[in-house]
mmCIF file of N, CA, C and O in Angstrom:
data_model
loop_
_atom_site.group_PDB
_atom_site.id
_atom_site.type_symbol
_atom_site.label_atom_id
_atom_site.label_comp_id
_atom_site.label_asym_id
_atom_site.label_seq_id
_atom_site.Cartn_x
_atom_site.Cartn_y
_atom_site.Cartn_z
ATOM 1 N N UNK F 106 -31.416 19.380 -9.284
ATOM 2 C CA UNK F 106 -32.686 19.378 -10.139
ATOM 3 C C UNK F 106 -33.403 17.956 -9.973
ATOM 4 O O UNK F 106 -32.813 16.945 -9.914
ATOM 5 N N UNK F 107 -34.619 17.983 -9.959
ATOM 6 C CA UNK F 107 -35.478 16.754 -9.962
ATOM 7 C C UNK F 107 -35.431 16.075 -11.265
ATOM 8 O O UNK F 107 -35.412 16.785 -12.342
ATOM 9 N N UNK F 108 -35.457 14.819 -11.239
ATOM 10 C CA UNK F 108 -35.632 13.925 -12.395
ATOM 11 C C UNK F 108 -37.103 14.105 -12.902
ATOM 12 O O UNK F 108 -38.047 14.140 -12.201
ATOM 13 N N UNK F 109 -37.263 14.113 -14.205
ATOM 14 C CA UNK F 109 -38.533 14.182 -14.850
ATOM 15 C C UNK F 109 -38.699 12.927 -15.795
ATOM 16 O O UNK F 109 -37.731 12.689 -16.615
ATOM 17 N N UNK F 110 -39.808 12.233 -15.677
ATOM 18 C CA UNK F 110 -40.024 11.069 -16.557
ATOM 19 C C UNK F 110 -41.301 11.391 -17.346
ATOM 20 O O UNK F 110 -42.268 11.802 -16.912
ATOM 21 N N UNK F 111 -41.081 11.076 -18.731
ATOM 22 C CA UNK F 111 -42.179 11.210 -19.657
ATOM 23 C C UNK F 111 -42.983 9.909 -19.606
ATOM 24 O O UNK F 111 -42.440 8.802 -19.775
ATOM 25 N N UNK F 112 -44.241 10.029 -19.367
ATOM 26 C CA UNK F 112 -45.084 8.794 -19.349
ATOM 27 C C UNK F 112 -46.403 9.073 -20.195
ATOM 28 O O UNK F 112 -46.831 10.268 -20.315
ATOM 29 N N UNK F 113 -47.102 8.002 -20.667
ATOM 30 C CA UNK F 113 -48.335 8.181 -21.243
ATOM 31 C C UNK F 113 -49.388 7.318 -20.490
ATOM 32 O O UNK F 113 -49.096 6.128 -20.041
ATOM 33 N N UNK F 114 -50.560 7.902 -20.263
ATOM 34 C CA UNK F 114 -51.721 7.116 -19.613
ATOM 35 C C UNK F 114 -52.765 7.059 -20.525
ATOM 36 O O UNK F 114 -52.962 7.845 -21.391
ATOM 37 N N UNK F 115 -53.546 5.984 -20.337
ATOM 38 C CA UNK F 115 -54.852 5.856 -21.091
ATOM 39 C C UNK F 115 -55.868 5.895 -20.020
ATOM 40 O O UNK F 115 -55.952 5.286 -18.962
ATOM 41 N N UNK F 116 -57.011 6.801 -20.370
ATOM 42 C CA UNK F 116 -58.136 6.813 -19.554
ATOM 43 C C UNK F 116 -59.370 6.319 -20.353
ATOM 44 O O UNK F 116 -59.671 6.863 -21.410
ATOM 45 N N UNK F 117 -60.020 5.342 -19.793
ATOM 46 C CA UNK F 117 -61.305 4.878 -20.424
ATOM 47 C C UNK F 117 -62.456 5.346 -19.581
ATOM 48 O O UNK F 117 -62.400 5.199 -18.357
ATOM 49 N N UNK F 118 -63.487 5.899 -20.191
ATOM 50 C CA UNK F 118 -64.617 6.531 -19.414
ATOM 51 C C UNK F 118 -65.919 6.448 -20.216
ATOM 52 O O UNK F 118 -65.839 6.371 -21.537
ATOM 53 N N UNK F 119 -67.038 6.499 -19.561
ATOM 54 C CA UNK F 119 -68.233 6.822 -20.253
ATOM 55 C C UNK F 119 -68.213 8.325 -20.519
ATOM 56 O O UNK F 119 -68.011 9.166 -19.637
ATOM 57 N N UNK F 120 -68.565 8.617 -21.725
ATOM 58 C CA UNK F 120 -68.491 10.022 -22.122
ATOM 59 C C UNK F 120 -69.511 10.930 -21.496
ATOM 60 O O UNK F 120 -70.615 10.377 -21.311
ATOM 61 N N UNK F 121 -69.105 12.111 -21.055
ATOM 62 C CA UNK F 121 -69.981 13.041 -20.480
ATOM 63 C C UNK F 121 -69.420 14.418 -20.633
ATOM 64 O O UNK F 121 -68.264 14.587 -20.944
ATOM 65 N N UNK F 122 -70.304 15.420 -20.503
ATOM 66 C CA UNK F 122 -69.826 16.804 -20.445
ATOM 67 C C UNK F 122 -68.921 17.091 -19.360
ATOM 68 O O UNK F 122 -69.170 16.752 -18.214
ATOM 69 N N UNK F 123 -67.747 17.662 -19.658
ATOM 70 C CA UNK F 123 -66.852 18.083 -18.569
ATOM 71 C C UNK F 123 -65.841 17.014 -18.277
ATOM 72 O O UNK F 123 -65.007 17.235 -17.379
ATOM 73 N N UNK F 124 -65.796 15.869 -18.943
ATOM 74 C CA UNK F 124 -64.918 14.748 -18.557
ATOM 75 C C UNK F 124 -63.456 15.257 -18.758
ATOM 76 O O UNK F 124 -62.644 15.069 -17.829
ATOM 77 N N UNK F 125 -63.123 15.808 -19.902
ATOM 78 C CA UNK F 125 -61.675 16.198 -20.239
ATOM 79 C C UNK F 125 -61.300 17.263 -19.092
ATOM 80 O O UNK F 125 -60.315 17.268 -18.631
ATOM 81 N N UNK F 126 -62.267 18.250 -18.910
ATOM 82 C CA UNK F 126 -61.978 19.304 -17.893
ATOM 83 C C UNK F 126 -61.562 18.662 -16.459
ATOM 84 O O UNK F 126 -60.696 18.998 -15.854
ATOM 85 N N UNK F 127 -62.328 17.681 -16.019
ATOM 86 C CA UNK F 127 -62.151 17.087 -14.824
ATOM 87 C C UNK F 127 -60.844 16.280 -14.730
ATOM 88 O O UNK F 127 -60.141 16.306 -13.729
ATOM 89 N N UNK F 128 -60.474 15.571 -15.783
ATOM 90 C CA UNK F 128 -59.275 14.874 -15.725
ATOM 91 C C UNK F 128 -58.110 15.858 -15.783
ATOM 92 O O UNK F 128 -57.085 15.687 -15.036
ATOM 93 N N UNK F 129 -58.153 16.929 -16.545
ATOM 94 C CA UNK F 129 -57.012 17.869 -16.600
ATOM 95 C C UNK F 129 -56.931 18.697 -15.316
ATOM 96 O O UNK F 129 -55.913 19.092 -14.914
ATOM 97 N N UNK F 130 -57.987 18.854 -14.557
ATOM 98 C CA UNK F 130 -57.989 19.518 -13.277
ATOM 99 C C UNK F 130 -57.284 18.678 -12.286
ATOM 100 O O UNK F 130 -56.462 19.106 -11.479
ATOM 101 N N UNK F 131 -57.479 17.408 -12.346
ATOM 102 C CA UNK F 131 -56.696 16.415 -11.408
ATOM 103 C C UNK F 131 -55.327 16.559 -11.731
ATOM 104 O O UNK F 131 -54.415 16.731 -10.878
ATOM 105 N N UNK F 132 -54.929 16.576 -12.990
ATOM 106 C CA UNK F 132 -53.405 16.677 -13.364
ATOM 107 C C UNK F 132 -52.908 17.975 -12.815
ATOM 108 O O UNK F 132 -51.754 18.003 -12.400
ATOM 109 N N UNK F 133 -53.657 19.087 -13.063
ATOM 110 C CA UNK F 133 -53.097 20.353 -12.666
ATOM 111 C C UNK F 133 -53.040 20.408 -11.091
ATOM 112 O O UNK F 133 -52.077 20.930 -10.582
ATOM 113 N N UNK F 134 -53.939 19.865 -10.407
ATOM 114 C CA UNK F 134 -53.858 19.847 -8.876
ATOM 115 C C UNK F 134 -52.730 19.044 -8.415
ATOM 116 O O UNK F 134 -52.176 19.289 -7.284
ATOM 117 N N UNK F 135 -52.231 18.028 -9.187
ATOM 118 C CA UNK F 135 -51.153 17.140 -8.802
ATOM 119 C C UNK F 135 -49.874 17.686 -9.370
ATOM 120 O O UNK F 135 -48.755 17.034 -9.311
ATOM 121 N N UNK F 136 -49.864 18.942 -9.933
ATOM 122 C CA UNK F 136 -48.648 19.607 -10.565
ATOM 123 C C UNK F 136 -47.998 18.816 -11.605
ATOM 124 O O UNK F 136 -46.781 18.742 -11.695
ATOM 125 N N UNK F 137 -48.792 18.101 -12.392
ATOM 126 C CA UNK F 137 -48.300 17.323 -13.554
ATOM 127 C C UNK F 137 -48.174 18.237 -14.788
ATOM 128 O O UNK F 137 -49.188 18.901 -15.162
ATOM 129 N N UNK F 138 -47.094 18.240 -15.483
ATOM 130 C CA UNK F 138 -46.977 18.915 -16.742
ATOM 131 C C UNK F 138 -47.490 18.061 -17.866
ATOM 132 O O UNK F 138 -46.976 17.042 -18.130
ATOM 133 N N UNK F 139 -48.574 18.522 -18.554
ATOM 134 C CA UNK F 139 -49.140 17.680 -19.638
ATOM 135 C C UNK F 139 -48.526 18.175 -20.903
ATOM 136 O O UNK F 139 -48.500 19.399 -21.225
ATOM 137 N N UNK F 140 -48.044 17.181 -21.757
ATOM 138 C CA UNK F 140 -47.336 17.559 -22.942
ATOM 139 C C UNK F 140 -48.150 17.209 -24.202
ATOM 140 O O UNK F 140 -47.814 17.562 -25.424
ATOM 141 N N UNK F 141 -49.192 16.437 -24.031
ATOM 142 C CA UNK F 141 -50.046 16.052 -25.189
ATOM 143 C C UNK F 141 -51.358 15.370 -24.675
ATOM 144 O O UNK F 141 -51.370 14.608 -23.684
ATOM 145 N N UNK F 142 -52.409 15.476 -25.402
ATOM 146 C CA UNK F 142 -53.642 14.911 -25.170
ATOM 147 C C UNK F 142 -54.381 14.468 -26.463
ATOM 148 O O UNK F 142 -54.392 15.281 -27.388
ATOM 149 N N UNK F 143 -54.809 13.230 -26.505
ATOM 150 C CA UNK F 143 -55.604 12.814 -27.637
ATOM 151 C C UNK F 143 -56.866 12.171 -27.045
ATOM 152 O O UNK F 143 -56.801 11.416 -26.111
ATOM 153 N N UNK F 144 -58.030 12.583 -27.577
ATOM 154 C CA UNK F 144 -59.307 12.056 -27.027
ATOM 155 C C UNK F 144 -60.165 11.596 -28.205
ATOM 156 O O UNK F 144 -60.280 12.230 -29.203
ATOM 157 N N UNK F 145 -60.689 10.295 -28.058
ATOM 158 C CA UNK F 145 -61.545 9.720 -29.045
ATOM 159 C C UNK F 145 -62.777 9.344 -28.403
ATOM 160 O O UNK F 145 -62.728 8.746 -27.314
ATOM 161 N N UNK F 146 -63.987 9.676 -29.112
ATOM 162 C CA UNK F 146 -65.241 9.125 -28.517
ATOM 163 C C UNK F 146 -65.906 8.140 -29.416
ATOM 164 O O UNK F 146 -65.785 8.349 -30.664
ATOM 165 N N UNK F 147 -66.590 7.200 -28.850
ATOM 166 C CA UNK F 147 -67.378 6.330 -29.599
ATOM 167 C C UNK F 147 -68.871 6.643 -29.271
ATOM 168 O O UNK F 147 -69.356 6.383 -28.156
ATOM 169 N N UNK F 148 -69.417 7.341 -30.213
ATOM 170 C CA UNK F 148 -70.852 7.863 -30.040
ATOM 171 C C UNK F 148 -71.813 6.673 -29.808
ATOM 172 O O UNK F 148 -72.833 6.897 -29.179
ATOM 173 N N UNK F 149 -71.714 5.642 -30.415
ATOM 174 C CA UNK F 149 -72.537 4.491 -30.276
ATOM 175 C C UNK F 149 -72.498 3.736 -29.051
ATOM 176 O O UNK F 149 -73.492 3.399 -28.312
ATOM 177 N N UNK F 150 -71.239 3.683 -28.426
ATOM 178 C CA UNK F 150 -70.991 3.195 -27.122
ATOM 179 C C UNK F 150 -71.080 4.104 -25.906
ATOM 180 O O UNK F 150 -71.099 3.823 -24.711
ATOM 181 N N UNK F 151 -71.087 5.464 -26.327
ATOM 182 C CA UNK F 151 -71.072 6.575 -25.341
ATOM 183 C C UNK F 151 -69.849 6.356 -24.359
ATOM 184 O O UNK F 151 -69.909 6.678 -23.209
ATOM 185 N N UNK F 152 -68.682 6.104 -25.031
ATOM 186 C CA UNK F 152 -67.473 6.025 -24.275
ATOM 187 C C UNK F 152 -66.380 6.961 -24.897
ATOM 188 O O UNK F 152 -66.433 7.393 -25.995
ATOM 189 N N UNK F 153 -65.382 7.257 -24.024
ATOM 190 C CA UNK F 153 -64.264 8.079 -24.473
ATOM 191 C C UNK F 153 -62.901 7.395 -24.122
ATOM 192 O O UNK F 153 -62.880 6.688 -23.091
ATOM 193 N N UNK F 154 -61.974 7.486 -24.945
ATOM 194 C CA UNK F 154 -60.580 7.010 -24.676
ATOM 195 C C UNK F 154 -59.617 8.067 -24.787
ATOM 196 O O UNK F 154 -59.592 8.831 -25.822
ATOM 197 N N UNK F 155 -58.900 8.515 -23.757
ATOM 198 C CA UNK F 155 -58.051 9.503 -23.712
ATOM 199 C C UNK F 155 -56.722 8.901 -23.604
ATOM 200 O O UNK F 155 -56.313 8.085 -22.752
ATOM 201 N N UNK F 156 -55.707 9.496 -24.420
ATOM 202 C CA UNK F 156 -54.247 9.169 -24.159
ATOM 203 C C UNK F 156 -53.606 10.547 -23.780
ATOM 204 O O UNK F 156 -53.720 11.526 -24.485
ATOM 205 N N UNK F 157 -52.967 10.548 -22.600
ATOM 206 C CA UNK F 157 -52.378 11.790 -22.107
ATOM 207 C C UNK F 157 -50.845 11.474 -21.942
ATOM 208 O O UNK F 157 -50.491 10.641 -21.206
ATOM 209 N N UNK F 158 -50.090 12.421 -22.495
ATOM 210 C CA UNK F 158 -48.644 12.377 -22.338
ATOM 211 C C UNK F 158 -48.363 13.418 -21.259
ATOM 212 O O UNK F 158 -48.884 14.634 -21.289
ATOM 213 N N UNK F 159 -47.511 13.032 -20.337
ATOM 214 C CA UNK F 159 -47.230 13.951 -19.277
ATOM 215 C C UNK F 159 -45.804 13.755 -18.580
ATOM 216 O O UNK F 159 -45.252 12.630 -18.880
ATOM 217 N N UNK F 160 -45.491 14.568 -17.756
ATOM 218 C CA UNK F 160 -44.117 14.422 -17.078
ATOM 219 C C UNK F 160 -44.386 14.311 -15.626
ATOM 220 O O UNK F 160 -45.269 15.010 -15.006
ATOM 221 N N UNK F 161 -43.815 13.272 -14.987
ATOM 222 C CA UNK F 161 -43.924 13.034 -13.541
ATOM 223 C C UNK F 161 -42.561 12.984 -12.931
ATOM 224 O O UNK F 161 -41.552 12.593 -13.648
ATOM 225 N N UNK F 162 -42.413 13.174 -11.650
ATOM 226 C CA UNK F 162 -41.009 13.141 -11.003
ATOM 227 C C UNK F 162 -40.789 11.735 -10.296
ATOM 228 O O UNK F 162 -39.678 11.625 -9.847
ATOM 229 N N UNK F 163 -41.818 10.859 -10.325
ATOM 230 C CA UNK F 163 -41.550 9.573 -9.570
ATOM 231 C C UNK F 163 -42.714 8.680 -9.923
ATOM 232 O O UNK F 163 -43.758 9.050 -10.337
ATOM 233 N N UNK F 164 -42.563 7.358 -9.678
ATOM 234 C CA UNK F 164 -43.567 6.402 -9.884
ATOM 235 C C UNK F 164 -44.593 6.486 -8.858
ATOM 236 O O UNK F 164 -45.879 6.320 -9.104
ATOM 237 N N UNK F 165 -44.270 7.048 -7.698
ATOM 238 C CA UNK F 165 -45.336 7.352 -6.661
ATOM 239 C C UNK F 165 -46.295 8.447 -7.015
ATOM 240 O O UNK F 165 -47.483 8.354 -6.885
ATOM 241 N N UNK F 166 -45.716 9.448 -7.734
ATOM 242 C CA UNK F 166 -46.514 10.635 -8.226
ATOM 243 C C UNK F 166 -47.468 10.022 -9.343
ATOM 244 O O UNK F 166 -48.650 10.485 -9.409
ATOM 245 N N UNK F 167 -46.959 9.173 -10.205
ATOM 246 C CA UNK F 167 -47.788 8.578 -11.299
ATOM 247 C C UNK F 167 -48.874 7.798 -10.588
ATOM 248 O O UNK F 167 -50.070 7.894 -11.037
ATOM 249 N N UNK F 168 -48.564 7.048 -9.614
ATOM 250 C CA UNK F 168 -49.654 6.124 -8.988
ATOM 251 C C UNK F 168 -50.769 7.031 -8.357
ATOM 252 O O UNK F 168 -51.875 6.666 -8.375
ATOM 253 N N UNK F 169 -50.268 8.082 -7.749
ATOM 254 C CA UNK F 169 -51.265 8.956 -7.063
ATOM 255 C C UNK F 169 -52.249 9.697 -8.216
ATOM 256 O O UNK F 169 -53.440 9.699 -8.021
ATOM 257 N N UNK F 170 -51.578 10.101 -9.296
ATOM 258 C CA UNK F 170 -52.354 10.686 -10.388
ATOM 259 C C UNK F 170 -53.418 9.661 -10.929
ATOM 260 O O UNK F 170 -54.602 9.995 -11.108
ATOM 261 N N UNK F 171 -52.944 8.447 -11.170
ATOM 262 C CA UNK F 171 -53.842 7.467 -11.679
ATOM 263 C C UNK F 171 -55.026 7.166 -10.707
ATOM 264 O O UNK F 171 -56.156 7.003 -11.069
ATOM 265 N N UNK F 172 -54.579 7.019 -9.409
ATOM 266 C CA UNK F 172 -55.652 6.778 -8.410
ATOM 267 C C UNK F 172 -56.761 7.914 -8.332
ATOM 268 O O UNK F 172 -57.909 7.658 -8.297
ATOM 269 N N UNK F 173 -56.314 9.111 -8.430
ATOM 270 C CA UNK F 173 -57.243 10.226 -8.423
ATOM 271 C C UNK F 173 -58.108 10.336 -9.739
ATOM 272 O O UNK F 173 -59.255 10.554 -9.599
ATOM 273 N N UNK F 174 -57.540 9.955 -10.886
ATOM 274 C CA UNK F 174 -58.302 9.996 -12.067
ATOM 275 C C UNK F 174 -59.303 8.864 -11.987
ATOM 276 O O UNK F 174 -60.527 9.079 -12.430
ATOM 277 N N UNK F 175 -58.867 7.747 -11.502
ATOM 278 C CA UNK F 175 -59.879 6.660 -11.385
ATOM 279 C C UNK F 175 -61.097 6.912 -10.476
ATOM 280 O O UNK F 175 -62.165 6.317 -10.702
ATOM 281 N N UNK F 176 -61.013 7.825 -9.609
ATOM 282 C CA UNK F 176 -62.039 8.215 -8.589
ATOM 283 C C UNK F 176 -63.064 9.180 -9.362
ATOM 284 O O UNK F 176 -64.164 9.350 -8.753
ATOM 285 N N UNK F 177 -62.796 9.712 -10.491
ATOM 286 C CA UNK F 177 -63.676 10.653 -11.133
ATOM 287 C C UNK F 177 -64.938 9.949 -11.561
ATOM 288 O O UNK F 177 -64.881 8.740 -11.973
ATOM 289 N N UNK F 178 -66.023 10.636 -11.617
ATOM 290 C CA UNK F 178 -67.305 10.034 -12.063
ATOM 291 C C UNK F 178 -67.187 9.519 -13.502
ATOM 292 O O UNK F 178 -66.572 10.296 -14.382
ATOM 293 N N UNK F 179 -67.747 8.517 -13.845
ATOM 294 C CA UNK F 179 -67.756 7.925 -15.218
ATOM 295 C C UNK F 179 -66.495 7.239 -15.692
ATOM 296 O O UNK F 179 -66.433 6.671 -16.803
ATOM 297 N N UNK F 180 -65.365 7.310 -14.841
ATOM 298 C CA UNK F 180 -64.140 6.794 -15.353
ATOM 299 C C UNK F 180 -64.180 5.275 -15.165
ATOM 300 O O UNK F 180 -64.475 4.785 -14.004
ATOM 301 N N UNK F 181 -63.792 4.505 -16.164
ATOM 302 C CA UNK F 181 -63.941 3.062 -16.128
ATOM 303 C C UNK F 181 -62.561 2.704 -15.612
ATOM 304 O O UNK F 181 -62.505 1.726 -14.741
ATOM 305 N N UNK F 182 -61.410 3.068 -16.226
ATOM 306 C CA UNK F 182 -60.112 2.774 -15.821
ATOM 307 C C UNK F 182 -59.061 3.794 -16.279
ATOM 308 O O UNK F 182 -59.409 4.444 -17.264
ATOM 309 N N UNK F 183 -57.888 3.800 -15.590
ATOM 310 C CA UNK F 183 -56.874 4.714 -15.956
ATOM 311 C C UNK F 183 -55.588 3.853 -15.751
ATOM 312 O O UNK F 183 -55.400 3.392 -14.585
ATOM 313 N N UNK F 184 -54.724 3.781 -16.732
ATOM 314 C CA UNK F 184 -53.533 3.022 -16.604
ATOM 315 C C UNK F 184 -52.363 3.584 -17.357
ATOM 316 O O UNK F 184 -52.605 4.449 -18.287
ATOM 317 N N UNK F 185 -51.136 3.232 -16.968
ATOM 318 C CA UNK F 185 -49.961 3.620 -17.700
ATOM 319 C C UNK F 185 -50.035 2.906 -19.039
ATOM 320 O O UNK F 185 -50.227 1.686 -19.097
ATOM 321 N N UNK F 186 -49.883 3.601 -20.138
ATOM 322 C CA UNK F 186 -49.803 2.973 -21.509
ATOM 323 C C UNK F 186 -48.471 2.291 -21.735
ATOM 324 O O UNK F 186 -47.416 3.005 -21.424
ATOM 325 N N UNK F 187 -48.515 1.105 -22.152
ATOM 326 C CA UNK F 187 -47.271 0.422 -22.408
ATOM 327 C C UNK F 187 -47.091 0.239 -23.822
ATOM 328 O O UNK F 187 -48.045 0.004 -24.584
ATOM 329 N N UNK F 188 -45.929 0.422 -24.374
ATOM 330 C CA UNK F 188 -45.738 0.227 -25.782
ATOM 331 C C UNK F 188 -45.792 -1.349 -26.128
ATOM 332 O O UNK F 188 -45.270 -2.043 -25.336
ATOM 333 N N UNK F 189 -46.521 -1.719 -27.211
ATOM 334 C CA UNK F 189 -46.562 -3.019 -27.645
ATOM 335 C C UNK F 189 -45.354 -3.448 -28.366
ATOM 336 O O UNK F 189 -44.714 -2.760 -28.838
#
């Protein structure tokens, strides 16, 4: 059986219609199992911050997912969330 790693990523983006759909489509296309999503929007700054909990089978898979999410329109950045 494959090893599975639970990771959290943060996605910062300019808010727009369909943003969450586009991000989750990337995750589905990469066969990532999403276990949780929190999205917060700042209406004054027109930005969105997403925290996505997911399962990946390797660091390479995580890197590929992050690279694809960063390529989406309006995405400012996407990174692995580190516990402080």
